């Protein structure tokens, strides 16, 4: 049954991915300037530009180029950079671990803190704690992430000199070094997530507390703490998983900003650089890669959801 | 009330204290709200006898559920409870939440109306019953589980070993209600409150659940409080009856006495509202004209007067619940079958 769900979802993804690739192809074509200009510099003559364009195959009609790109991409070949001539796949391959780590650390830490804070608010039931938490989470949701990032850089890096403001040390090179470079970007990216998750989890837990099954649990003589931890938290986590899934897109675009801010060699930075240099094959490759990643992660979240929630689990296996 | 039988009354009260497991005396509940206090329950007195069923009958909003929830201490902070509720000699009103909690499930348990929403949808029913077992006795997980299976068997859930591993949505409504009952029975409580336990069930299942409750009551000698809006069910499955209207008990008596000689016009109206199987088909369902009074507004006189066919001049003053015949109390100026 799960296999059928997966197949259906992947089939649905095909038109989405096609649409994404066509749109990016067309939009990139509309951008003023091109890679040749980036290579040759602003003083290049139209003739020189045309020569480089021809080398890059950019003089062919748009649909021919798209068709060529598509047939190659379907064979796993995303082409190579117009500037460095490195293959797009290997460029992305080098950048992905950075982005993935920042996103994962941000998401996991945000979830852990969100659960702790939401539990605290629900168990304590203090109006002042509630107000403070609402204020913090509301601020976290409304403030743009780069604002928090700049604040962190100013305080933690510039004033206190505790952590580096920019740069990246891979995990394979040094664990502590990696930790020192991941903390600030992950915190910047995670604060909004934390705020959102806390808000949603707290709200849903308070809603669950009004459910009949909670009255049953109270009538059984269960202590409030057990009701919150065992019954309510578990049921509210399902909502949280859904939100995490929905929010992945936001997290990816957030990662782009954070990578630029902290000068991390991730996918986001690669994308921004490629756009400014009109390195269209790299941009095209990244957009399609991100779209595929988005589809796959969402599918993963949905599968996780149905694996955890017995109501859905049974519904899909019965029907 | 001071008569020559005063000594008799005192001795009755003493024996009453012995023979009743729950004595509710002049219990009132009000809720704070923006538009002033809402008086949901007023001066309700009830007695529950071990091995017997007390039925509380009334329309929705008559204060039946609020009364038993107040006794269980399940109302929120917005509720103010006054009066007395004495369970096995312990006063429950005003008892700190922590102590009250230790008595819930053990001394008093509750079965609710909708067995679907009353069970945690993401937890195996066996775990939910075992959780109740472990709450009241220090036993290991495995032992609690087998106890849960035994409890499920005792409420006649077929194939309980397998069923215990099911989730609530995999069971029928009747089975779910049996699970609720199994859970409530886990610590052999003195009193079981059943709040409209069969309202969400079809008629056949209804009868099965009520018969089960009757059996368990006999077997464990527990007192049962059956809340229902259906006087027909109450007539068949209770030993004593209290009819509630607008937060007050308006008639109470042993069931046989009450059904045999209804005095309060409201009770008669409830009786007339039971659809009759011998009525010609497609005859309209009887209902009580009008609607219950708004509990947030003060009630002057008899609360039922605006809907009462026997309303008279005296109904502008509130009739008190008084013993009109031995064991039979009513709150009415113009009772049925009694010449004023």
XYZ file of C-alpha atoms in Angstrom:
659
model
C 0.000 0.000 0.000
C 2.834 2.323 0.903
C 4.430 1.468 -2.418
C 1.274 2.619 -4.184
C 1.261 5.891 -2.262
C 4.898 6.499 -3.126
C 4.364 5.715 -6.805
C 1.329 7.951 -7.005
C 3.134 10.822 -5.334
C 6.175 10.464 -7.576
C 3.932 10.427 -10.653
C 2.311 13.621 -9.405
C 5.769 15.126 -9.066
C 6.570 14.710 -12.782
C 4.422 17.592 -14.115
C 5.544 19.740 -11.185
C 9.204 19.195 -11.983
C 8.631 19.729 -15.705
C 6.821 22.975 -14.992
C 9.565 24.154 -12.663
C 12.292 23.453 -15.202
C 10.422 25.141 -18.079
C 9.672 28.204 -15.977
C 13.247 28.606 -14.783
C 14.497 28.142 -18.303
C 12.244 30.883 -19.592
C 12.858 33.262 -16.693
C 16.615 32.872 -16.961
C 16.331 33.679 -20.630
C 14.556 36.929 -19.776
C 17.343 38.087 -17.454
C 19.382 40.939 -18.873
C 23.078 40.181 -19.331
C 24.636 36.752 -19.749
C 27.562 34.570 -18.760
C 29.721 35.870 -21.572
C 29.528 39.334 -20.091
C 30.599 37.924 -16.749
C 33.557 36.136 -18.336
C 34.704 38.893 -20.662
C 34.033 41.832 -18.405
C 32.005 44.989 -19.067
C 34.316 46.140 -21.844
C 33.539 43.198 -24.129
C 32.403 43.943 -27.681
C 29.122 42.450 -28.992
C 31.144 40.301 -31.390
C 33.217 38.748 -28.612
C 30.085 38.072 -26.599
C 28.466 36.375 -29.558
C 31.468 34.084 -29.987
C 31.343 32.970 -26.360
C 27.563 32.588 -26.581
C 27.939 30.333 -29.575
C 30.478 28.228 -27.706
C 28.004 27.886 -24.860
C 25.226 26.983 -27.273
C 23.218 30.018 -26.234
C 22.528 31.135 -29.800
C 20.231 28.197 -30.506
C 16.447 28.694 -30.158
C 15.084 28.443 -26.576
C 13.081 25.233 -27.129
C 15.996 23.452 -28.738
C 18.144 24.353 -25.756
C 15.467 23.225 -23.318
C 15.008 19.958 -25.128
C 18.736 19.365 -25.123
C 18.969 20.205 -21.438
C 15.978 17.955 -20.593
C 17.251 14.914 -22.463
C 20.638 15.320 -20.809
C 19.146 15.926 -17.383
C 17.020 12.803 -17.639
C 20.245 10.863 -18.167
C 21.598 12.441 -15.000
C 23.723 15.009 -16.739
C 22.952 18.528 -15.559
C 25.639 20.048 -17.755
C 28.570 22.119 -16.595
C 29.134 25.655 -15.411
C 29.491 28.236 -18.160
C 32.221 29.907 -16.144
C 34.300 27.286 -14.387
C 33.282 24.418 -16.716
C 32.995 22.242 -13.600
C 30.047 19.847 -13.772
C 26.876 21.183 -12.185
C 26.329 17.905 -10.358
C 29.689 18.092 -8.619
C 29.178 21.781 -7.762
C 25.869 20.920 -6.118
C 27.401 17.813 -4.557
C 30.006 19.896 -2.784
C 27.503 22.474 -1.599
C 24.707 20.166 -0.414
C 26.332 18.851 2.801
C 26.724 22.421 4.088
C 23.124 23.400 3.420
C 21.803 20.086 4.668
C 23.720 20.364 7.921
C 22.571 23.920 8.605
C 18.948 23.029 7.877
C 19.051 19.820 9.907
C 20.712 21.383 12.936
C 18.336 24.349 12.788
C 15.269 22.141 12.458
C 16.209 19.579 15.115
C 17.289 22.141 17.694
C 14.209 24.265 16.940
C 11.968 21.215 17.440
C 13.632 20.216 20.702
C 13.339 23.706 22.143
C 9.803 24.108 20.842
C 8.688 20.910 22.594
C 10.376 21.938 25.840
C 8.930 25.454 25.812
C 5.437 24.376 24.779
C 5.389 21.666 27.453
C 6.585 24.161 30.010
C 3.839 26.609 29.083
C 1.116 23.963 29.191
C 2.263 22.332 32.431
C 2.983 25.580 34.302
C -0.241 27.315 33.245
C 1.065 30.689 34.332
C -0.416 33.663 32.460
C 2.902 35.538 32.611
C 4.855 32.633 31.178
C 2.205 32.417 28.480
C 2.429 36.091 27.645
C 6.212 36.041 27.524
C 6.209 32.975 25.333
C 3.610 34.480 22.994
C 5.680 37.622 22.703
C 8.877 35.687 21.971
C 7.268 33.381 19.440
C 5.356 36.197 17.793
C 8.560 38.184 17.481
C 10.396 35.149 16.142
C 7.762 34.580 13.504
C 7.429 38.186 12.380
C 11.068 39.283 12.386
C 12.968 38.447 9.194
C 15.664 35.840 9.923
C 18.570 37.953 8.630
C 17.784 40.540 11.287
C 18.436 37.999 13.980
C 21.513 36.820 12.087
C 22.988 40.318 11.962
C 22.273 40.753 15.671
C 24.031 37.461 16.403
C 27.046 38.446 14.351
C 27.247 41.823 16.078
C 26.949 40.422 19.581
C 28.450 36.927 19.521
C 31.156 37.445 16.880
C 32.057 41.118 16.912
C 31.537 42.106 20.556
C 32.164 38.880 22.404
C 34.384 37.290 19.781
C 33.107 33.824 20.733
C 32.298 32.422 17.321
C 33.422 33.235 13.770
C 31.083 35.529 11.825
C 31.708 33.888 8.470
C 33.241 30.814 6.914
C 32.746 27.102 7.141
C 34.790 24.208 8.486
C 33.452 20.849 7.254
C 32.562 18.129 9.725
C 35.110 15.824 8.084
C 37.853 18.273 8.955
C 37.130 19.117 12.573
C 34.124 18.449 14.774
C 34.567 21.431 17.088
C 35.517 23.659 14.178
C 32.399 22.537 12.354
C 30.321 23.136 15.465
C 31.722 26.643 15.825
C 30.789 27.528 12.260
C 27.335 25.913 12.272
C 25.975 27.418 15.500
C 25.234 30.949 14.332
C 23.781 30.095 10.912
C 21.644 27.331 12.409
C 20.457 29.635 15.191
C 19.546 32.316 12.646
C 17.639 29.861 10.514
C 16.110 28.028 13.472
C 14.743 30.913 15.487
C 11.759 31.435 13.198
C 11.127 27.693 13.108
C 11.359 27.497 16.878
C 8.920 30.374 17.266
C 6.439 28.869 14.836
C 6.679 25.352 16.261
C 6.290 26.574 19.840
C 3.251 28.577 18.923
C 1.587 25.764 17.024
C 2.465 23.067 19.540
C 1.321 25.100 22.518
C -1.922 26.042 20.787
C -2.673 22.499 19.742
C -1.825 21.072 23.152
C -4.164 23.525 24.843
C -6.819 22.519 22.339
C -6.191 18.835 22.979
C -6.537 19.518 26.711
C -10.182 20.312 26.070
C -10.795 17.016 24.273
C -13.038 14.407 25.841
C -10.263 11.861 26.122
C -8.420 14.223 28.451
C -11.459 14.315 30.727
C -11.439 10.510 30.625
C -7.778 10.538 31.579
C -8.531 12.916 34.444
C -11.461 10.768 35.535
C -9.021 7.836 35.636
C -7.082 9.787 38.236
C -4.018 10.432 36.066
C -1.851 13.329 37.204
C -1.874 16.355 34.932
C 1.762 15.867 34.078
C 1.150 12.386 32.748
C -1.873 13.560 30.771
C 0.204 16.303 29.144
C 3.268 14.184 28.421
C 1.730 10.880 27.425
C -1.629 11.745 25.904
C -1.618 15.322 24.737
C 1.977 15.761 23.565
C 1.867 12.592 21.503
C -1.302 13.648 19.712
C -0.066 17.176 19.169
C 3.173 15.959 17.608
C 1.178 14.838 14.575
C 0.225 18.438 13.927
C 3.837 19.447 14.355
C 5.039 16.915 11.801
C 2.571 18.332 9.275
C 3.819 21.846 9.909
C 7.426 20.742 9.539
C 6.564 19.215 6.162
C 4.729 22.287 4.935
C 7.515 24.541 6.116
C 10.389 22.840 4.300
C 10.146 25.240 1.368
C 10.459 28.200 3.700
C 13.436 26.568 5.369
C 15.242 26.096 2.056
C 14.739 29.709 0.990
C 15.758 30.779 4.502
C 18.951 28.771 4.086
C 19.826 30.820 0.985
C 19.719 34.064 2.974
C 21.624 32.593 5.902
C 24.354 31.186 3.666
C 24.894 34.525 2.015
C 24.910 36.286 5.394
C 27.475 33.915 6.905
C 29.363 33.298 3.627
C 28.816 29.545 3.759
C 29.770 27.449 0.709
C 26.286 25.938 0.484
C 23.697 25.532 -2.254
C 22.157 28.900 -1.483
C 25.377 30.802 -1.944
C 26.134 28.830 -5.099
C 22.712 29.785 -6.418
C 23.116 33.493 -5.693
C 26.594 33.604 -7.218
C 25.435 31.747 -10.299
C 22.525 34.108 -10.764
C 24.716 37.225 -10.533
C 27.148 35.690 -13.016
C 24.322 34.496 -15.289
C 25.680 30.961 -15.035
C 22.343 29.638 -16.276
C 23.174 25.916 -16.349
C 24.128 25.977 -12.676
C 21.015 27.951 -11.732
C 18.864 25.580 -13.743
C 20.507 22.588 -12.088
C 20.064 23.963 -8.578
C 16.419 24.879 -9.080
C 15.564 21.420 -10.362
C 17.617 19.784 -7.634
C 15.837 21.798 -4.922
C 12.458 21.012 -6.469
C 13.248 17.279 -6.421
C 14.543 17.524 -2.853
C 11.361 19.329 -1.830
C 9.158 16.647 -3.351
C 11.181 13.829 -1.785
C 11.309 15.408 1.684
C 7.599 16.113 1.631
C 6.922 12.544 0.651
C 9.180 11.417 3.475
C 7.285 13.556 5.982
C 3.972 12.175 4.759
C 5.225 8.616 5.045
C 6.540 9.327 8.527
C 3.188 10.793 9.454
C 1.269 7.786 8.283
C 3.762 5.449 9.939
C 3.211 7.181 13.283
C -0.504 7.925 13.265
C -2.474 4.701 13.728
C -5.622 6.260 12.286
C -3.950 6.941 8.945
C -1.854 3.793 9.068
C -4.933 1.620 9.315
C -6.922 3.685 6.882
C -4.330 3.252 4.142
C -3.737 -0.422 4.821
C -7.464 -1.182 4.956
C -8.543 0.788 1.942
C -40.374 19.648 59.948
C -39.998 19.432 63.743
C -42.376 16.733 64.773
C -42.604 14.004 67.336
C -40.701 11.746 64.972
C -37.534 13.782 65.449
C -35.748 10.899 67.113
C -36.771 8.738 64.199
C -35.262 11.174 61.737
C -31.937 11.223 63.564
C -31.711 7.480 63.571
C -32.599 7.396 59.886
C -29.760 9.789 59.125
C -27.332 7.556 60.992
C -28.398 4.454 59.168
C -28.364 6.478 55.965
C -24.698 7.326 56.544
C -23.973 3.638 56.785
C -26.017 2.420 53.881
C -25.107 5.050 51.282
C -21.752 5.249 49.589
C -22.302 8.753 48.238
C -24.356 11.447 49.890
C -24.758 14.701 48.010
C -26.271 17.438 50.127
C -27.442 20.826 48.841
C -24.844 20.886 46.086
C -24.778 24.045 44.007
C -22.542 24.882 41.065
C -22.159 28.245 39.423
C -19.888 29.306 36.587
C -18.315 32.692 36.269
C -18.997 34.277 32.935
C -18.802 37.707 31.411
C -22.550 38.193 31.719
C -22.683 37.349 35.429
C -22.722 34.019 37.201
C -24.494 31.096 35.645
C -26.208 28.929 38.225
C -26.073 25.502 36.656
C -26.954 23.420 39.712
C -28.976 24.532 42.736
C -29.380 22.729 46.053
C -29.196 19.232 44.654
C -29.282 16.387 47.150
C -28.768 12.781 46.097
C -28.038 9.438 47.722
C -26.242 6.513 46.109
C -26.592 3.031 47.563
C -24.047 0.274 46.923
C -25.374 -2.277 44.466
C -28.132 0.035 43.296
C -28.605 2.441 40.442
C -29.687 5.999 40.891
C -31.072 7.536 37.738
C -30.806 11.246 37.101
C -33.251 12.235 34.403
C -33.771 15.511 32.639
C -33.436 17.444 29.415
C -30.109 18.687 28.112
C -28.931 21.582 30.215
C -30.819 20.502 33.311
C -27.572 20.195 35.248
C -27.249 16.376 35.367
C -23.739 16.195 33.977
C -22.540 19.248 35.848
C -23.717 17.685 39.111
C -21.689 14.499 38.713
C -18.691 16.325 37.275
C -18.749 18.596 40.296
C -18.701 15.528 42.553
C -15.767 14.095 40.578
C -14.007 17.454 40.708
C -13.775 17.561 36.916
C -15.083 21.092 36.435
C -12.624 23.810 35.567
C -11.516 26.775 37.605
C -14.456 28.855 36.438
C -16.823 26.684 38.484
C -17.722 27.396 42.093
C -19.047 24.363 43.951
C -20.799 24.690 47.294
C -22.645 22.233 49.480
C -21.467 18.772 50.302
C -20.622 15.525 48.545
C -19.593 12.774 50.919
C -18.075 9.646 49.417
C -17.483 6.752 51.815
C -17.408 9.265 54.649
C -15.010 11.711 52.986
C -16.046 15.207 52.027
C -15.161 15.847 48.392
C -16.259 19.467 48.048
C -13.284 21.662 48.801
C -10.844 18.749 48.808
C -7.484 19.765 47.272
C -7.110 18.666 43.641
C -4.206 16.362 44.408
C -6.176 14.390 46.992
C -9.257 14.411 44.844
C -7.256 13.030 41.951
C -6.165 10.074 44.077
C -9.790 9.227 44.640
C -10.783 9.469 40.996
C -10.738 6.144 39.264
C -10.310 4.338 42.585
C -13.343 5.407 44.595
C -15.361 6.964 41.818
C -15.172 6.440 38.102
C -16.998 7.743 35.102
C -18.226 6.568 31.732
C -18.994 9.249 29.172
C -21.513 9.772 26.429
C -19.390 9.552 23.306
C -17.039 6.594 23.539
C -15.231 7.622 20.351
C -14.000 11.002 21.519
C -13.600 9.799 25.089
C -10.815 7.397 24.171
C -7.412 8.590 23.054
C -7.481 7.937 19.287
C -3.767 7.199 18.987
C -3.367 4.771 21.867
C -4.156 1.062 21.879
C -7.226 0.388 23.982
C -5.321 -2.190 26.006
C -2.764 0.452 26.917
C -5.499 2.843 27.926
C -7.056 0.277 30.245
C -3.638 -0.854 31.524
C -2.786 2.761 32.240
C -5.781 2.957 34.567
C -4.718 -0.279 36.258
C -1.185 0.991 36.815
C -2.483 4.262 38.148
C -4.183 2.534 41.027
C -1.870 -0.341 41.792
C 1.879 -0.777 41.664
C 2.123 -3.494 39.067
C 4.483 -4.086 36.164
C 3.616 -3.321 32.573
C 3.032 -6.926 31.616
C 0.854 -7.608 34.612
C -1.149 -4.445 33.957
C -1.648 -5.541 30.366
C -2.977 -8.972 31.325
C -5.170 -7.295 33.904
C -6.465 -5.027 31.134
C -7.235 -8.056 28.978
C -9.066 -9.637 31.922
C -11.068 -6.444 32.419
C -11.974 -6.375 28.741
C -13.129 -9.964 29.066
C -15.224 -9.092 32.101
C -17.120 -6.493 30.082
C -17.596 -9.136 27.365
C -15.308 -7.813 24.693
C -14.886 -10.848 22.429
C -11.333 -12.055 21.795
C -9.895 -9.553 24.295
C -6.227 -10.533 23.741
C -6.434 -9.429 20.133
C -8.827 -6.542 20.696
C -6.550 -5.010 23.326
C -4.071 -4.266 20.551
C -6.674 -2.336 18.531
C -7.080 1.411 18.319
C -10.419 3.022 19.208
C -11.432 3.652 15.596
C -11.204 -0.067 14.876
C -13.995 -0.834 17.342
C -17.739 -0.362 17.121
C -19.443 2.189 19.358
C -20.715 -0.501 21.712
C -17.258 -2.074 22.009
C -15.714 1.302 22.737
C -18.218 1.900 25.489
C -17.318 -1.506 26.931
C -13.688 -0.398 26.910
C -14.682 2.753 28.786
C -16.524 0.627 31.329
C -13.553 -1.749 31.670
C -11.351 1.256 32.327
C -13.767 2.622 34.906
C -13.916 -0.740 36.656
C -10.150 -1.129 36.894
C -10.021 -0.212 40.579
C -13.476 -1.449 41.616
C -14.836 2.011 42.465
C -17.549 2.539 45.071
C -19.516 4.671 42.671
C -19.673 4.609 38.894
C -21.082 7.634 37.114
C -22.464 6.803 33.699
C -23.171 10.051 31.852
C -25.599 9.223 29.040
C -23.595 6.056 28.329
C -25.903 4.814 25.590
C -27.008 8.010 23.878
C -24.493 7.609 21.059
C -25.370 3.948 20.524
C -28.068 2.175 18.551
C -30.974 0.622 20.417
C -29.736 -2.981 20.470
C -26.305 -1.987 21.725
C -27.956 0.345 24.192
C -29.778 -2.548 25.822
C -26.587 -4.645 25.948
C -24.576 -1.905 27.631
C -27.294 -1.173 30.172
C -27.664 -4.865 30.993
C -23.891 -5.084 31.379
C -23.949 -2.170 33.811
C -26.736 -3.891 35.764
C -24.696 -7.116 35.976
C -21.500 -5.364 37.054
C -23.347 -3.385 39.677
C -24.649 -6.630 41.174
C -21.325 -8.429 40.892
C -19.157 -5.730 42.454
C -21.781 -4.136 44.667
C -20.975 -0.696 43.373
C -23.364 2.183 43.297
C -24.213 3.403 39.809
C -25.429 6.846 38.862
C -27.072 6.634 35.471
C -27.615 9.948 33.773
C -30.118 9.869 30.966
C -32.666 12.036 29.243
C -34.729 8.945 28.490
C -37.226 8.240 31.230
C -37.992 4.884 29.593
C -34.403 3.695 30.085
C -34.397 5.076 33.605
C -37.602 3.223 34.431
C -36.109 -0.125 33.410
C -32.559 0.200 34.717
C -32.651 2.204 37.941
C -33.676 1.618 41.530
C -34.079 5.252 42.492
C -34.828 8.274 40.402
C -34.172 11.972 40.601
C -35.723 14.174 37.944
C -33.838 17.396 37.328
C -35.036 20.584 35.723
C -33.132 23.865 35.404
C -30.461 22.775 37.872
C -32.824 21.513 40.551
C -34.200 18.152 41.548
C -37.933 18.522 40.973
C -39.055 14.988 41.837
C -37.372 12.037 43.478
C -38.465 8.631 44.704
C -37.711 4.961 44.341
C -38.184 4.238 40.637
C -41.233 2.004 41.081
C -42.986 4.532 43.266
C -42.215 7.394 40.946
C -43.199 5.696 37.721
C -46.326 4.353 39.405
C -47.477 7.759 40.540
C -45.847 10.680 38.791
C -46.596 13.882 40.673
C -44.520 16.539 38.934
C -45.997 17.716 35.610
C -42.464 17.947 34.162
C -41.843 14.265 34.835
C -45.151 13.489 33.158
C -44.083 15.562 30.155
C -40.846 13.547 29.934
C -42.901 10.362 30.124
C -45.186 11.553 27.331
C -42.142 12.362 25.208
C -41.128 8.687 24.995
C -42.129 7.431 21.541
C -44.612 4.594 21.878
C -44.349 1.478 19.805
C -48.135 0.987 19.831
C -48.804 4.465 18.508
C -49.980 4.607 14.901
C -47.039 4.958 12.545
C -46.169 8.476 11.326
C -47.851 10.039 14.337
C -45.772 13.073 15.288
C -43.201 12.667 18.063
C -44.356 14.234 21.285
C -42.187 16.986 22.644
C -42.312 19.407 25.527
C -43.412 22.836 24.365
C -41.009 25.701 24.934
C -37.431 25.445 26.122
C -35.669 25.328 29.503
C -34.961 28.705 31.132
C -31.702 30.567 30.602
C -29.533 29.655 33.616
C -27.747 33.014 33.504
C -30.984 34.840 34.350
C -32.594 34.661 37.785
C -35.640 32.414 37.891
C -38.668 33.721 39.746
C -41.009 31.059 41.002
C -41.214 27.561 39.528
C -38.788 27.222 36.613
C -41.148 24.920 34.749
C -44.165 27.209 35.076
C -43.856 28.810 31.598
C -44.125 25.349 30.001
C -46.457 23.738 32.481
C -50.030 22.787 31.553
C -51.103 22.936 35.219
C -49.633 26.357 35.963
C -51.537 28.358 38.579
C -51.318 31.439 40.797
C -48.927 29.927 43.333
C -46.321 29.054 40.720
C -44.834 32.552 40.989
C -43.176 31.425 44.231
C -40.580 28.659 44.055
C -41.944 25.318 45.254
C -39.518 23.441 47.518
C -38.698 19.797 47.139
C -40.658 18.191 49.948
C -41.758 14.708 50.870
C -45.354 14.585 49.787
C -45.720 10.858 50.340
C -43.369 8.437 52.116
C -40.124 8.318 50.101
C -41.597 10.440 47.315
C -40.527 14.060 47.060
C -41.638 16.651 44.595
C -41.381 20.369 44.047
C -44.789 21.392 42.731
C -47.733 23.402 43.924
C -50.229 21.534 41.794
C -48.976 17.922 41.711
C -50.704 15.356 39.543
C -53.014 12.893 41.207
C -53.097 14.785 44.468
C -56.072 16.931 45.367
C -54.800 20.233 46.586
